[in-house]
Amino acid sequence: MAFIRTQEKLKILADAAKYDVSCSSSGSKRSNASKGLGDATGMGICHSYTEDGRCVSLLKILLTNHCIFDCAYCVTRKSNDIKRAAFQVQEVVDLTINFYRRNYIEGLFLSSGIFKSADYTMERLVAVAKKLRTEEKFNGYIHLKSIPGASDELMKEAGLYADRLSVNIEIPTREGLKLLAPEKNREDFIKPMIKVKNEIIQYKSEKKLIKSTPLFAPGGQSTQMIIGASGESDQQIMWTSNYFYKKFDLKRVYYSGYIPISYDSRLPQIGTEVPMLRENRLYQTDWLMRFYGFEVHEILNEAHQNLDLDVDPKLGWALRNLEYFPVDVNTADQRMLARIPGVGMKSVYKIIQARRFKRLNWEHLQRIGIAINRAKYFLVCASQDFERRDLTGPQLKSLILQNTTSKYQKTLSPQMNLFE
């Protein structure tokens, strides 16, 4: 009977956890040196990929889907008529160990609805991680969702047992949060982030002096925003991301397209398509900010508040700034090479290394692996051919789209049919 009840809980609470998309490689280096269970070195999250290309998985569940809040966008809001369930601390520990021993998972992703209070809930999340580490000697990956408003003491303890901590800010702006979750305060989301950031800095400093200093959230912290629920522009979303990256040194910001689950008049109605393409463009923009040297205002500003859906943001920027092109790949610096559409950072490094030995032509660039179908309009090399032919931005865009296919083709505007 107990087994059947646990199965039922698992079904309910695993399904409720699917709306949290904060899943990625952890960056943790928690090695197994005590003949315990598991090893988090290079491991990551459920059905994600580590830096060396391995696919990994984990048990992804809520501790409970009971919640004291009534956020309009949340499936576990207190007014929603759904089946409720709650795990005991030991049940989650036992599930994690049993699943790990059967080679089903490599770690745990544990979140929760908020029941009674933030501290009451966070205390139980920490208890799960502590039991796994100290009693079961589990060295696998553990990601805990920080509860908004949790005390500094609990956040410090959480970081000693978890590889990664994250608190979802949920809605990109204060105004949107006030509209859809009036019971919540933005400051309650910020408080745990500040504590984790400061503790990470302190523990890293101490580690340099005292080698026995324990790890503290070695995978850092992340957050998640719901996209399309509260009407923010892409500019507002990316300014928020930029703020959190710089202010709290986050590892990742995740963007989750809103899935209509409510007839609430404040939200997109049930049947509205999930903004998957918009979500993808935001991730691409995020990547450009973190690895390609772009600033938010270059891609999104008052004159261009939303991303183009039919072209990626780097190509969109290039089409609006043709005065910077063509770029000579044999003389340009790293910054400008990274801004050529179709040229990724790996290709940039290869170009810089290769041109030390010879001037590069189209054949060389193709072997390096750049996307010639886009890049050829924005660069020159050791060849007389240059493909732009003084085309305007719209003309060049049309030409590129004629030879481009996308998995999101069905979601694009009808005008795209003109270019097929």
mmCIF file of C-alpha atoms in Angstrom, residues 124-323:
data_model
loop_
_atom_site.group_PDB
_atom_site.id
_atom_site.type_symbol
_atom_site.label_atom_id
_atom_site.label_comp_id
_atom_site.label_asym_id
_atom_site.label_seq_id
_atom_site.Cartn_x
_atom_site.Cartn_y
_atom_site.Cartn_z
ATOM 1 C CA ARG A 124 12.929 20.530 4.323
ATOM 2 C CA LEU A 125 14.690 20.962 0.990
ATOM 3 C CA VAL A 126 17.979 21.397 2.847
ATOM 4 C CA ALA A 127 17.203 18.356 5.015
ATOM 5 C CA VAL A 128 16.929 16.188 1.880
ATOM 6 C CA ALA A 129 20.316 17.335 0.581
ATOM 7 C CA LYS A 130 21.932 17.003 4.007
ATOM 8 C CA LYS A 131 20.709 13.440 4.489
ATOM 9 C CA LEU A 132 21.916 12.457 1.027
ATOM 10 C CA ARG A 133 25.383 13.891 1.638
ATOM 11 C CA THR A 134 25.977 12.957 5.275
ATOM 12 C CA GLU A 135 23.978 9.763 5.807
ATOM 13 C CA GLU A 136 23.954 8.174 2.353
ATOM 14 C CA LYS A 137 27.394 9.509 1.331
ATOM 15 C CA PHE A 138 25.862 10.580 -1.990
ATOM 16 C CA ASN A 139 28.287 12.549 -4.167
ATOM 17 C CA GLY A 140 26.073 12.894 -7.217
ATOM 18 C CA TYR A 141 24.628 16.140 -8.520
ATOM 19 C CA ILE A 142 22.076 18.019 -6.386
ATOM 20 C CA HIS A 143 20.241 21.121 -7.573
ATOM 21 C CA LEU A 144 17.986 22.823 -5.013
ATOM 22 C CA LYS A 145 15.476 25.520 -5.834
ATOM 23 C CA SER A 146 15.842 28.332 -3.338
ATOM 24 C CA ILE A 147 12.581 29.486 -1.788
ATOM 25 C CA PRO A 148 11.981 33.254 -2.097
ATOM 26 C CA GLY A 149 12.236 34.877 1.314
ATOM 27 C CA ALA A 150 14.208 32.046 2.942
ATOM 28 C CA SER A 151 16.568 33.062 5.754
ATOM 29 C CA ASP A 152 20.278 33.645 5.231
ATOM 30 C CA GLU A 153 21.112 30.787 7.616
ATOM 31 C CA LEU A 154 19.158 28.270 5.533
ATOM 32 C CA MET A 155 20.647 29.548 2.270
ATOM 33 C CA LYS A 156 24.141 29.154 3.696
ATOM 34 C CA GLU A 157 23.395 25.592 4.773
ATOM 35 C CA ALA A 158 21.834 24.792 1.380
ATOM 36 C CA GLY A 159 25.006 25.855 -0.417
ATOM 37 C CA LEU A 160 27.096 23.436 1.633
ATOM 38 C CA TYR A 161 25.128 20.417 0.370
ATOM 39 C CA ALA A 162 23.868 21.430 -3.106
ATOM 40 C CA ASP A 163 25.913 21.739 -6.285
ATOM 41 C CA ARG A 164 23.695 24.445 -7.699
ATOM 42 C CA LEU A 165 21.092 26.762 -6.188
ATOM 43 C CA SER A 166 18.501 28.717 -8.114
ATOM 44 C CA VAL A 167 15.591 30.990 -7.325
ATOM 45 C CA ASN A 168 13.129 31.755 -10.105
ATOM 46 C CA ILE A 169 12.248 35.433 -10.433
ATOM 47 C CA GLU A 170 9.272 34.145 -12.474
ATOM 48 C CA ILE A 171 8.152 37.412 -14.131
ATOM 49 C CA PRO A 172 10.731 39.741 -15.772
ATOM 50 C CA THR A 173 9.419 43.032 -14.337
ATOM 51 C CA ARG A 174 8.117 44.274 -11.001
ATOM 52 C CA GLU A 175 4.962 45.496 -12.694
ATOM 53 C CA GLY A 176 4.274 42.099 -14.230
ATOM 54 C CA LEU A 177 4.840 40.336 -10.907
ATOM 55 C CA LYS A 178 2.499 42.750 -9.133
ATOM 56 C CA LEU A 179 -0.174 42.092 -11.753
ATOM 57 C CA LEU A 180 -0.022 38.302 -11.740
ATOM 58 C CA ALA A 181 1.323 37.521 -8.262
ATOM 59 C CA PRO A 182 0.335 40.447 -6.005
ATOM 60 C CA GLU A 183 1.149 38.458 -2.844
ATOM 61 C CA LYS A 184 4.846 38.224 -3.785
ATOM 62 C CA ASN A 185 7.600 40.833 -3.502
ATOM 63 C CA ARG A 186 10.570 41.123 -5.853
ATOM 64 C CA GLU A 187 12.847 41.664 -2.847
ATOM 65 C CA ASP A 188 12.060 38.149 -1.598
ATOM 66 C CA PHE A 189 13.584 36.750 -4.814
ATOM 67 C CA ILE A 190 16.645 38.984 -4.534
ATOM 68 C CA LYS A 191 17.508 38.206 -0.898
ATOM 69 C CA PRO A 192 18.589 34.541 -1.407
ATOM 70 C CA MET A 193 20.605 35.511 -4.496
ATOM 71 C CA ILE A 194 22.579 38.093 -2.540
ATOM 72 C CA LYS A 195 23.368 35.602 0.219
ATOM 73 C CA VAL A 196 24.495 32.879 -2.193
ATOM 74 C CA LYS A 197 26.647 35.268 -4.204
ATOM 75 C CA ASN A 198 28.406 36.574 -1.079
ATOM 76 C CA GLU A 199 28.954 33.084 0.325
ATOM 77 C CA ILE A 200 30.407 31.807 -2.962
ATOM 78 C CA ILE A 201 32.908 34.675 -2.966
ATOM 79 C CA GLN A 202 33.826 34.100 0.670
ATOM 80 C CA TYR A 203 34.283 30.331 0.347
ATOM 81 C CA LYS A 204 36.400 30.719 -2.793
ATOM 82 C CA SER A 205 38.665 33.161 -0.942
ATOM 83 C CA GLU A 206 38.983 30.844 2.030
ATOM 84 C CA LYS A 207 39.680 27.875 -0.237
ATOM 85 C CA LYS A 208 42.788 29.613 -1.557
ATOM 86 C CA LEU A 209 44.150 29.811 1.995
ATOM 87 C CA ILE A 210 42.743 26.650 3.558
ATOM 88 C CA LYS A 211 42.496 23.641 1.244
ATOM 89 C CA SER A 212 40.088 21.820 3.564
ATOM 90 C CA THR A 213 37.443 24.548 3.163
ATOM 91 C CA PRO A 214 34.231 22.779 2.003
ATOM 92 C CA LEU A 215 32.640 23.410 -1.360
ATOM 93 C CA PHE A 216 29.849 25.964 -1.480
ATOM 94 C CA ALA A 217 27.404 25.710 -4.413
ATOM 95 C CA PRO A 218 30.249 24.857 -6.834
ATOM 96 C CA GLY A 219 27.812 24.970 -9.776
ATOM 97 C CA GLY A 220 26.818 28.545 -8.913
ATOM 98 C CA GLN A 221 23.265 29.831 -9.111
ATOM 99 C CA SER A 222 20.720 30.433 -11.861
ATOM 100 C CA THR A 223 17.214 31.791 -12.349
ATOM 101 C CA GLN A 224 14.229 31.457 -14.684
ATOM 102 C CA MET A 225 11.709 33.848 -16.228
ATOM 103 C CA ILE A 226 8.308 33.116 -17.728
ATOM 104 C CA ILE A 227 8.013 34.608 -21.200
ATOM 105 C CA GLY A 228 4.761 35.805 -22.742
ATOM 106 C CA ALA A 229 2.565 35.839 -19.631
ATOM 107 C CA SER A 230 2.740 39.504 -18.712
ATOM 108 C CA GLY A 231 3.380 41.488 -21.897
ATOM 109 C CA GLU A 232 7.023 42.535 -21.481
ATOM 110 C CA SER A 233 9.035 43.423 -24.562
ATOM 111 C CA ASP A 234 12.184 41.496 -25.437
ATOM 112 C CA GLN A 235 14.144 44.612 -24.521
ATOM 113 C CA GLN A 236 12.733 44.563 -20.975
ATOM 114 C CA ILE A 237 13.431 40.840 -20.641
ATOM 115 C CA MET A 238 17.049 41.089 -21.741
ATOM 116 C CA TRP A 239 17.754 44.160 -19.597
ATOM 117 C CA THR A 240 16.493 42.139 -16.635
ATOM 118 C CA SER A 241 18.758 39.227 -17.584
ATOM 119 C CA ASN A 242 21.723 41.536 -18.011
ATOM 120 C CA TYR A 243 21.093 43.023 -14.563
ATOM 121 C CA PHE A 244 21.007 39.620 -12.873
ATOM 122 C CA TYR A 245 24.093 38.348 -14.705
ATOM 123 C CA LYS A 246 26.152 41.358 -13.671
ATOM 124 C CA LYS A 247 24.701 41.918 -10.204
ATOM 125 C CA PHE A 248 24.649 38.319 -8.971
ATOM 126 C CA ASP A 249 27.175 36.563 -11.233
ATOM 127 C CA LEU A 250 24.581 34.008 -12.347
ATOM 128 C CA LYS A 251 25.630 30.979 -14.366
ATOM 129 C CA ARG A 252 22.449 30.967 -16.435
ATOM 130 C CA VAL A 253 19.156 32.739 -16.946
ATOM 131 C CA TYR A 254 16.450 30.464 -18.370
ATOM 132 C CA TYR A 255 13.519 31.596 -20.490
ATOM 133 C CA SER A 256 10.324 29.570 -20.316
ATOM 134 C CA GLY A 257 7.568 30.271 -22.824
ATOM 135 C CA TYR A 258 4.255 30.566 -20.983
ATOM 136 C CA ILE A 259 1.982 27.535 -21.376
ATOM 137 C CA PRO A 260 -1.651 28.718 -21.056
ATOM 138 C CA ILE A 261 -3.166 26.886 -18.093
ATOM 139 C CA SER A 262 -5.816 29.336 -16.891
ATOM 140 C CA TYR A 263 -8.852 31.264 -18.096
ATOM 141 C CA ASP A 264 -7.688 34.255 -16.073
ATOM 142 C CA SER A 265 -8.313 37.454 -18.074
ATOM 143 C CA ARG A 266 -4.834 38.744 -17.151
ATOM 144 C CA LEU A 267 -3.185 35.927 -19.091
ATOM 145 C CA PRO A 268 -3.099 34.630 -22.681
ATOM 146 C CA GLN A 269 -6.132 32.418 -23.130
ATOM 147 C CA ILE A 270 -6.004 28.633 -23.235
ATOM 148 C CA GLY A 271 -5.276 27.592 -26.811
ATOM 149 C CA THR A 272 -2.763 30.384 -27.370
ATOM 150 C CA GLU A 273 0.443 28.979 -28.834
ATOM 151 C CA VAL A 274 3.470 28.688 -26.576
ATOM 152 C CA PRO A 275 6.045 31.271 -27.816
ATOM 153 C CA MET A 276 8.723 28.692 -28.589
ATOM 154 C CA LEU A 277 10.419 30.663 -31.362
ATOM 155 C CA ARG A 278 10.548 33.791 -29.222
ATOM 156 C CA GLU A 279 12.034 31.728 -26.399
ATOM 157 C CA ASN A 280 14.699 30.447 -28.802
ATOM 158 C CA ARG A 281 15.577 33.973 -29.977
ATOM 159 C CA LEU A 282 15.971 35.099 -26.362
ATOM 160 C CA TYR A 283 18.385 32.247 -25.679
ATOM 161 C CA GLN A 284 20.365 33.221 -28.786
ATOM 162 C CA THR A 285 20.511 36.827 -27.576
ATOM 163 C CA ASP A 286 21.590 35.643 -24.137
ATOM 164 C CA TRP A 287 24.414 33.681 -25.803
ATOM 165 C CA LEU A 288 25.551 36.739 -27.768
ATOM 166 C CA MET A 289 25.700 38.772 -24.564
ATOM 167 C CA ARG A 290 27.652 36.177 -22.609
ATOM 168 C CA PHE A 291 30.111 34.886 -25.203
ATOM 169 C CA TYR A 292 30.197 37.209 -28.238
ATOM 170 C CA GLY A 293 30.738 40.584 -26.601
ATOM 171 C CA PHE A 294 27.388 42.145 -27.476
ATOM 172 C CA GLU A 295 25.668 44.634 -25.186
ATOM 173 C CA VAL A 296 21.898 44.626 -24.774
ATOM 174 C CA HIS A 297 21.464 48.081 -26.327
ATOM 175 C CA GLU A 298 23.160 46.934 -29.534
ATOM 176 C CA ILE A 299 20.578 44.213 -30.157
ATOM 177 C CA LEU A 300 17.519 45.723 -28.462
ATOM 178 C CA ASN A 301 16.738 49.404 -27.940
ATOM 179 C CA GLU A 302 13.873 51.892 -28.105
ATOM 180 C CA ALA A 303 13.833 51.728 -31.891
ATOM 181 C CA HIS A 304 13.953 47.934 -31.919
ATOM 182 C CA GLN A 305 12.260 46.612 -28.769
ATOM 183 C CA ASN A 306 11.527 43.073 -29.962
ATOM 184 C CA LEU A 307 13.656 40.478 -31.723
ATOM 185 C CA ASP A 308 13.026 39.448 -35.314
ATOM 186 C CA LEU A 309 11.454 36.013 -35.384
ATOM 187 C CA ASP A 310 12.479 35.174 -38.934
ATOM 188 C CA VAL A 311 16.249 35.702 -38.454
ATOM 189 C CA ASP A 312 18.591 35.084 -35.530
ATOM 190 C CA PRO A 313 19.616 38.149 -33.465
ATOM 191 C CA LYS A 314 23.194 38.314 -34.749
ATOM 192 C CA LEU A 315 22.037 38.322 -38.359
ATOM 193 C CA GLY A 316 19.371 40.879 -37.426
ATOM 194 C CA TRP A 317 22.035 43.146 -35.915
ATOM 195 C CA ALA A 318 24.264 42.787 -38.976
ATOM 196 C CA LEU A 319 21.423 43.662 -41.357
ATOM 197 C CA ARG A 320 20.760 46.859 -39.395
ATOM 198 C CA ASN A 321 24.474 47.765 -39.270
ATOM 199 C CA LEU A 322 25.799 47.067 -42.751
ATOM 200 C CA GLU A 323 28.290 49.932 -42.393
#
